[in-house]
Amino acid sequence: EYEVDSAVTRDPASGGPEYPDALRQKGIQGDVLVEFAVDTTGHAEFETFVVVQTSHPEFAQAVREALPRMLFTPAVARGRRVRQLVRLPMKFKLLTETAQGTS
């Protein structure tokens, strides 16, 4: 392993995982920590995907299914794009609806 000048970052325009319907309906929130390699083109190497920790298996499955659609800015070392192992935390949080009154 070697140090990089700039680490992998997730492209903000990239797609993300969908909230599992069953967990949404039950009001279950949670998080996932996954690990995978990002290649020099900014794509995750699916075969390296590992769930490090999850609060619910369905959240981990949602991230696994979204991974092929996710894009990243590759790491750079000495002016060249390089492959890098990434640990990515993701939170699944339900937004609470607030009633807006009229005045």
GROMACS .gro file of C-alpha atoms in nm:
model
  103
    1GLU     CA    1   0.000   0.000   0.000
    2TYR     CA    2   0.108   0.356  -0.058
    3GLU     CA    3  -0.016   0.700   0.031
    4VAL     CA    4  -0.216   0.897  -0.220
    5ASP     CA    5  -0.213   1.268  -0.298
    6SER     CA    6  -0.592   1.270  -0.314
    7ALA     CA    7  -0.823   0.995  -0.193
    8VAL     CA    8  -1.129   0.854  -0.365
    9THR     CA    9  -1.438   1.073  -0.337
   10ARG     CA   10  -1.795   0.989  -0.426
   11ASP     CA   11  -1.931   1.184  -0.721
   12PRO     CA   12  -2.219   1.395  -0.581
   13ALA     CA   13  -2.416   1.340  -0.904
   14SER     CA   14  -2.384   0.963  -0.862
   15GLY     CA   15  -2.684   0.751  -0.777
   16GLY     CA   16  -2.720   0.602  -0.435
   17PRO     CA   17  -2.903   0.320  -0.265
   18GLU     CA   18  -3.281   0.314  -0.237
   19TYR     CA   19  -3.438   0.297   0.107
   20PRO     CA   20  -3.582  -0.054   0.150
   21ASP     CA   21  -3.963  -0.023   0.142
   22ALA     CA   22  -4.022  -0.274   0.422
   23LEU     CA   23  -3.790  -0.084   0.658
   24ARG     CA   24  -3.935   0.253   0.557
   25GLN     CA   25  -4.287   0.132   0.633
   26LYS     CA   26  -4.178   0.014   0.977
   27GLY     CA   27  -3.992   0.340   1.047
   28ILE     CA   28  -3.659   0.161   1.082
   29GLN     CA   29  -3.347   0.372   1.035
   30GLY     CA   30  -2.991   0.248   1.031
   31ASP     CA   31  -2.648   0.251   0.880
   32VAL     CA   32  -2.403   0.042   0.683
   33LEU     CA   33  -2.026   0.039   0.659
   34VAL     CA   34  -1.897  -0.125   0.341
   35GLU     CA   35  -1.553  -0.172   0.191
   36PHE     CA   36  -1.456  -0.208  -0.174
   37ALA     CA   37  -1.190  -0.104  -0.421
   38VAL     CA   38  -1.239   0.183  -0.665
   39ASP     CA   39  -1.050   0.143  -0.993
   40THR     CA   40  -0.870   0.409  -1.194
   41THR     CA   41  -1.186   0.490  -1.393
   42GLY     CA   42  -1.390   0.570  -1.080
   43HIS     CA   43  -1.595   0.250  -1.073
   44ALA     CA   44  -1.633   0.021  -0.775
   45GLU     CA   45  -1.492  -0.327  -0.817
   46PHE     CA   46  -1.798  -0.529  -0.722
   47GLU     CA   47  -1.601  -0.845  -0.652
   48THR     CA   48  -1.417  -0.665  -0.368
   49PHE     CA   49  -1.740  -0.556  -0.192
   50VAL     CA   50  -1.757  -0.651   0.177
   51VAL     CA   51  -2.010  -0.549   0.440
   52VAL     CA   52  -1.806  -0.448   0.745
   53GLN     CA   53  -2.103  -0.359   0.965
   54THR     CA   54  -2.475  -0.304   0.923
   55SER     CA   55  -2.771  -0.236   1.149
   56HIS     CA   56  -2.997  -0.440   0.920
   57PRO     CA   57  -2.922  -0.680   0.631
   58GLU     CA   58  -3.169  -0.502   0.399
   59PHE     CA   59  -2.966  -0.180   0.424
   60ALA     CA   60  -2.653  -0.371   0.321
   61GLN     CA   61  -2.842  -0.527   0.030
   62ALA     CA   62  -2.959  -0.183  -0.086
   63VAL     CA   63  -2.598  -0.060  -0.097
   64ARG     CA   64  -2.484  -0.378  -0.275
   65GLU     CA   65  -2.750  -0.327  -0.543
   66ALA     CA   66  -2.664   0.042  -0.590
   67LEU     CA   67  -2.288  -0.010  -0.616
   68PRO     CA   68  -2.277  -0.070  -0.995
   69ARG     CA   69  -2.453   0.269  -1.049
   70MET     CA   70  -2.228   0.463  -0.814
   71LEU     CA   71  -1.943   0.673  -0.955
   72PHE     CA   72  -1.632   0.799  -0.780
   73THR     CA   73  -1.341   1.029  -0.848
   74PRO     CA   74  -1.040   0.796  -0.843
   75ALA     CA   75  -0.750   0.837  -0.604
   76VAL     CA   76  -0.437   1.009  -0.737
   77ALA     CA   77  -0.077   0.932  -0.642
   78ARG     CA   78   0.222   1.109  -0.796
   79GLY     CA   79  -0.001   1.258  -1.065
   80ARG     CA   80  -0.155   0.928  -1.174
   81ARG     CA   81  -0.492   0.774  -1.104
   82VAL     CA   82  -0.460   0.469  -0.881
   83ARG     CA   83  -0.684   0.195  -0.745
   84GLN     CA   84  -0.777   0.245  -0.379
   85LEU     CA   85  -0.957   0.047  -0.112
   86VAL     CA   86  -1.246   0.251   0.032
   87ARG     CA   87  -1.453   0.223   0.349
   88LEU     CA   88  -1.785   0.394   0.287
   89PRO     CA   89  -2.032   0.464   0.567
   90MET     CA   90  -2.394   0.519   0.463
   91LYS     CA   91  -2.684   0.629   0.681
   92PHE     CA   92  -3.045   0.547   0.612
   93LYS     CA   93  -3.252   0.814   0.782
   94LEU     CA   94  -3.620   0.885   0.745
   95LEU     CA   95  -3.717   1.247   0.712
   96THR     CA   96  -3.990   1.346   0.951
   97GLU     CA   97  -4.277   1.537   0.802
   98THR     CA   98  -4.352   1.863   0.976
   99ALA     CA   99  -4.691   2.022   0.958
  100GLN     CA  100  -4.683   2.375   0.826
  101GLY     CA  101  -4.949   2.599   0.971
  102THR     CA  102  -5.102   2.895   0.796
  103SER     CA  103  -5.118   3.235   0.949
   0.00000   0.00000   0.00000
